[in-house]
Amino acid sequence: EEEEEEEEEEGWSEIERVRSCTVTVSRPYRIKGASQAFLSMVGMLKKQVVDRDMSVLWGCESEADRWGGMLDAAAAGHSQTKRVCVSDSLCCKFLANVVCMPVFDARGAVESLAVAFVPLPSRHGAPWRGLREAMPDHSS
């Protein structure tokens, strides 16, 4: 059990290190204690994953267990990356969109996850169109 805890500590340190996004987004937040906010987000995601075109969270299926099971609800049967939509009540609570992307090493393996906090411009409409276009889709 002690070994597992150490690994988790390392993982969250890595998320802190790369907490700004690896792609161009408009004014990504750089929030102190990003890992704590992310843990809260993961906890809420488990209860509130719905099929809505709202806030978009990116993650890597192969890392799902390591990162607190954030893709539990949608990982089965999908390749490397998966888009998960969450409810607008979740977005409103955080007043920010949490974007999570795998960071690939030179061999194409997943090195870590990058986390960015993107301002929520509107509760309604489709504010994430440009963001989706800017993010590479590694699932194809």
PDB file of C-alpha atoms in Angstrom:
ATOM      1  CA  GLU A   1       0.000   0.000   0.000  1.00  0.00           C
ATOM      2  CA  GLU A   2       2.834   2.408   0.848  1.00  0.00           C
ATOM      3  CA  GLU A   3       4.388   1.902  -2.592  1.00  0.00           C
ATOM      4  CA  GLU A   4       1.097   2.722  -4.311  1.00  0.00           C
ATOM      5  CA  GLU A   5       0.807   5.973  -2.353  1.00  0.00           C
ATOM      6  CA  GLU A   6       4.289   7.029  -3.437  1.00  0.00           C
ATOM      7  CA  GLU A   7       3.419   6.411  -7.091  1.00  0.00           C
ATOM      8  CA  GLU A   8       0.282   8.502  -6.762  1.00  0.00           C
ATOM      9  CA  GLU A   9       2.266  11.364  -5.217  1.00  0.00           C
ATOM     10  CA  GLU A  10       4.651  11.271  -8.173  1.00  0.00           C
ATOM     11  CA  GLY A  11       1.736  11.356 -10.585  1.00  0.00           C
ATOM     12  CA  TRP A  12       0.124  14.417  -9.043  1.00  0.00           C
ATOM     13  CA  SER A  13       3.480  16.224  -8.949  1.00  0.00           C
ATOM     14  CA  GLU A  14       3.755  15.558 -12.670  1.00  0.00           C
ATOM     15  CA  ILE A  15       0.299  17.018 -13.249  1.00  0.00           C
ATOM     16  CA  GLU A  16       1.320  20.127 -11.314  1.00  0.00           C
ATOM     17  CA  ARG A  17       4.446  20.416 -13.453  1.00  0.00           C
ATOM     18  CA  VAL A  18       2.528  20.294 -16.736  1.00  0.00           C
ATOM     19  CA  ARG A  19      -0.731  21.858 -15.590  1.00  0.00           C
ATOM     20  CA  SER A  20      -0.907  24.314 -18.485  1.00  0.00           C
ATOM     21  CA  CYS A  21      -2.219  22.844 -21.698  1.00  0.00           C
ATOM     22  CA  THR A  22       0.022  21.394 -24.405  1.00  0.00           C
ATOM     23  CA  VAL A  23      -2.061  22.976 -27.170  1.00  0.00           C
ATOM     24  CA  THR A  24      -3.040  26.580 -27.795  1.00  0.00           C
ATOM     25  CA  VAL A  25      -6.165  27.577 -25.910  1.00  0.00           C
ATOM     26  CA  SER A  26      -7.354  31.056 -24.999  1.00  0.00           C
ATOM     27  CA  ARG A  27      -5.861  32.155 -21.678  1.00  0.00           C
ATOM     28  CA  PRO A  28      -5.419  28.832 -19.858  1.00  0.00           C
ATOM     29  CA  TYR A  29      -5.660  29.268 -16.102  1.00  0.00           C
ATOM     30  CA  ARG A  30      -2.587  28.496 -14.038  1.00  0.00           C
ATOM     31  CA  ILE A  31      -4.164  27.552 -10.731  1.00  0.00           C
ATOM     32  CA  LYS A  32      -2.211  26.744  -7.586  1.00  0.00           C
ATOM     33  CA  GLY A  33      -3.413  23.461  -6.160  1.00  0.00           C
ATOM     34  CA  ALA A  34      -4.528  22.294  -9.577  1.00  0.00           C
ATOM     35  CA  SER A  35      -4.286  18.658  -8.534  1.00  0.00           C
ATOM     36  CA  GLN A  36      -6.800  19.187  -5.715  1.00  0.00           C
ATOM     37  CA  ALA A  37      -9.262  20.818  -8.094  1.00  0.00           C
ATOM     38  CA  PHE A  38      -8.705  17.970 -10.520  1.00  0.00           C
ATOM     39  CA  LEU A  39      -9.357  15.364  -7.813  1.00  0.00           C
ATOM     40  CA  SER A  40     -12.664  17.075  -7.038  1.00  0.00           C
ATOM     41  CA  MET A  41     -13.531  17.134 -10.731  1.00  0.00           C
ATOM     42  CA  VAL A  42     -12.818  13.409 -11.040  1.00  0.00           C
ATOM     43  CA  GLY A  43     -15.008  12.649  -8.036  1.00  0.00           C
ATOM     44  CA  MET A  44     -17.912  14.590  -9.515  1.00  0.00           C
ATOM     45  CA  LEU A  45     -17.387  13.131 -12.977  1.00  0.00           C
ATOM     46  CA  LYS A  46     -18.126   9.642 -11.699  1.00  0.00           C
ATOM     47  CA  LYS A  47     -21.600  10.785 -10.660  1.00  0.00           C
ATOM     48  CA  GLN A  48     -22.444  13.234 -13.409  1.00  0.00           C
ATOM     49  CA  VAL A  49     -21.179  11.958 -16.767  1.00  0.00           C
ATOM     50  CA  VAL A  50     -23.894  12.668 -19.310  1.00  0.00           C
ATOM     51  CA  ASP A  51     -24.053  12.832 -23.092  1.00  0.00           C
ATOM     52  CA  ARG A  52     -24.067  16.610 -23.462  1.00  0.00           C
ATOM     53  CA  ASP A  53     -22.135  18.900 -25.769  1.00  0.00           C
ATOM     54  CA  MET A  54     -20.795  20.915 -22.860  1.00  0.00           C
ATOM     55  CA  SER A  55     -17.526  20.945 -20.988  1.00  0.00           C
ATOM     56  CA  VAL A  56     -15.017  18.559 -22.563  1.00  0.00           C
ATOM     57  CA  LEU A  57     -12.528  16.569 -20.547  1.00  0.00           C
ATOM     58  CA  TRP A  58      -9.724  14.740 -22.330  1.00  0.00           C
ATOM     59  CA  GLY A  59      -7.906  11.781 -20.878  1.00  0.00           C
ATOM     60  CA  CYS A  60      -6.017   8.678 -21.817  1.00  0.00           C
ATOM     61  CA  GLU A  61      -7.749   5.312 -21.477  1.00  0.00           C
ATOM     62  CA  SER A  62      -4.544   3.440 -20.661  1.00  0.00           C
ATOM     63  CA  GLU A  63      -3.988   5.840 -17.743  1.00  0.00           C
ATOM     64  CA  ALA A  64      -7.560   5.600 -16.452  1.00  0.00           C
ATOM     65  CA  ASP A  65      -6.812   3.533 -13.345  1.00  0.00           C
ATOM     66  CA  ARG A  66      -3.752   5.558 -12.440  1.00  0.00           C
ATOM     67  CA  TRP A  67      -5.582   8.868 -12.673  1.00  0.00           C
ATOM     68  CA  GLY A  68      -8.406   8.000 -10.312  1.00  0.00           C
ATOM     69  CA  GLY A  69     -10.605   6.175 -12.799  1.00  0.00           C
ATOM     70  CA  MET A  70     -11.678   9.362 -14.539  1.00  0.00           C
ATOM     71  CA  LEU A  71     -12.677   7.421 -17.644  1.00  0.00           C
ATOM     72  CA  ASP A  72     -14.477   4.601 -15.820  1.00  0.00           C
ATOM     73  CA  ALA A  73     -17.779   5.512 -17.437  1.00  0.00           C
ATOM     74  CA  ALA A  74     -16.491   5.665 -21.000  1.00  0.00           C
ATOM     75  CA  ALA A  75     -13.217   3.766 -21.386  1.00  0.00           C
ATOM     76  CA  ALA A  76     -14.458   0.371 -22.573  1.00  0.00           C
ATOM     77  CA  GLY A  77     -14.104  -0.317 -26.269  1.00  0.00           C
ATOM     78  CA  HIS A  78     -12.277   2.886 -27.138  1.00  0.00           C
ATOM     79  CA  SER A  79      -8.732   3.520 -28.282  1.00  0.00           C
ATOM     80  CA  GLN A  80      -6.121   5.793 -26.780  1.00  0.00           C
ATOM     81  CA  THR A  81      -8.142   8.945 -26.119  1.00  0.00           C
ATOM     82  CA  LYS A  82     -11.788   9.524 -25.328  1.00  0.00           C
ATOM     83  CA  ARG A  83     -13.922  12.633 -25.106  1.00  0.00           C
ATOM     84  CA  VAL A  84     -16.163  12.758 -22.048  1.00  0.00           C
ATOM     85  CA  CYS A  85     -18.996  15.268 -21.792  1.00  0.00           C
ATOM     86  CA  VAL A  86     -20.169  16.421 -18.388  1.00  0.00           C
ATOM     87  CA  SER A  87     -23.268  18.255 -17.232  1.00  0.00           C
ATOM     88  CA  ASP A  88     -23.553  22.036 -17.212  1.00  0.00           C
ATOM     89  CA  SER A  89     -24.137  22.012 -13.445  1.00  0.00           C
ATOM     90  CA  LEU A  90     -20.632  20.614 -13.092  1.00  0.00           C
ATOM     91  CA  CYS A  91     -19.264  23.386 -15.328  1.00  0.00           C
ATOM     92  CA  CYS A  92     -21.081  26.041 -13.331  1.00  0.00           C
ATOM     93  CA  LYS A  93     -19.703  24.767 -10.061  1.00  0.00           C
ATOM     94  CA  PHE A  94     -16.124  25.109 -11.283  1.00  0.00           C
ATOM     95  CA  LEU A  95     -16.780  28.119 -13.551  1.00  0.00           C
ATOM     96  CA  ALA A  96     -13.998  26.744 -15.713  1.00  0.00           C
ATOM     97  CA  ASN A  97     -13.471  23.976 -18.194  1.00  0.00           C
ATOM     98  CA  VAL A  98     -10.871  21.433 -17.174  1.00  0.00           C
ATOM     99  CA  VAL A  99      -8.985  20.109 -20.174  1.00  0.00           C
ATOM    100  CA  CYS A 100      -6.851  17.033 -19.743  1.00  0.00           C
ATOM    101  CA  MET A 101      -4.515  15.785 -22.483  1.00  0.00           C
ATOM    102  CA  PRO A 102      -2.008  12.972 -22.727  1.00  0.00           C
ATOM    103  CA  VAL A 103       1.598  14.079 -23.207  1.00  0.00           C
ATOM    104  CA  PHE A 104       3.464  11.744 -25.551  1.00  0.00           C
ATOM    105  CA  ASP A 105       7.162  10.920 -25.401  1.00  0.00           C
ATOM    106  CA  ALA A 106       9.406  10.463 -28.460  1.00  0.00           C
ATOM    107  CA  ARG A 107       8.253   6.854 -28.924  1.00  0.00           C
ATOM    108  CA  GLY A 108       4.594   7.803 -28.900  1.00  0.00           C
ATOM    109  CA  ALA A 109       3.920   6.376 -25.443  1.00  0.00           C
ATOM    110  CA  VAL A 110       1.966   8.376 -22.884  1.00  0.00           C
ATOM    111  CA  GLU A 111       4.405  10.174 -20.598  1.00  0.00           C
ATOM    112  CA  SER A 112       1.986  12.157 -18.450  1.00  0.00           C
ATOM    113  CA  LEU A 113      -1.249  14.113 -18.537  1.00  0.00           C
ATOM    114  CA  ALA A 114      -1.409  17.875 -19.051  1.00  0.00           C
ATOM    115  CA  VAL A 115      -4.201  19.771 -17.329  1.00  0.00           C
ATOM    116  CA  ALA A 116      -5.480  23.206 -18.304  1.00  0.00           C
ATOM    117  CA  PHE A 117      -8.254  25.320 -16.850  1.00  0.00           C
ATOM    118  CA  VAL A 118     -10.067  27.203 -19.610  1.00  0.00           C
ATOM    119  CA  PRO A 119     -12.504  30.018 -18.740  1.00  0.00           C
ATOM    120  CA  LEU A 120     -16.155  29.152 -19.293  1.00  0.00           C
ATOM    121  CA  PRO A 121     -17.375  31.871 -21.690  1.00  0.00           C
ATOM    122  CA  SER A 122     -21.026  30.869 -21.627  1.00  0.00           C
ATOM    123  CA  ARG A 123     -23.290  28.354 -19.919  1.00  0.00           C
ATOM    124  CA  HIS A 124     -25.140  27.882 -23.203  1.00  0.00           C
ATOM    125  CA  GLY A 125     -24.208  27.625 -26.854  1.00  0.00           C
ATOM    126  CA  ALA A 126     -21.113  25.830 -28.121  1.00  0.00           C
ATOM    127  CA  PRO A 127     -18.079  27.600 -26.630  1.00  0.00           C
ATOM    128  CA  TRP A 128     -15.743  24.651 -27.195  1.00  0.00           C
ATOM    129  CA  ARG A 129     -15.849  24.427 -31.006  1.00  0.00           C
ATOM    130  CA  GLY A 130     -12.518  26.227 -31.495  1.00  0.00           C
ATOM    131  CA  LEU A 131     -10.926  24.337 -28.612  1.00  0.00           C
ATOM    132  CA  ARG A 132     -11.867  20.958 -30.085  1.00  0.00           C
ATOM    133  CA  GLU A 133     -10.436  21.956 -33.453  1.00  0.00           C
ATOM    134  CA  ALA A 134      -7.168  23.000 -31.806  1.00  0.00           C
ATOM    135  CA  MET A 135      -6.738  19.691 -29.988  1.00  0.00           C
ATOM    136  CA  PRO A 136      -5.242  16.746 -31.877  1.00  0.00           C
ATOM    137  CA  ASP A 137      -7.392  13.612 -31.793  1.00  0.00           C
ATOM    138  CA  HIS A 138      -5.072  10.701 -31.014  1.00  0.00           C
ATOM    139  CA  SER A 139      -7.874   8.128 -31.108  1.00  0.00           C
ATOM    140  CA  SER A 140      -7.855   7.776 -34.897  1.00  0.00           C
TER     141      SER A 140
END
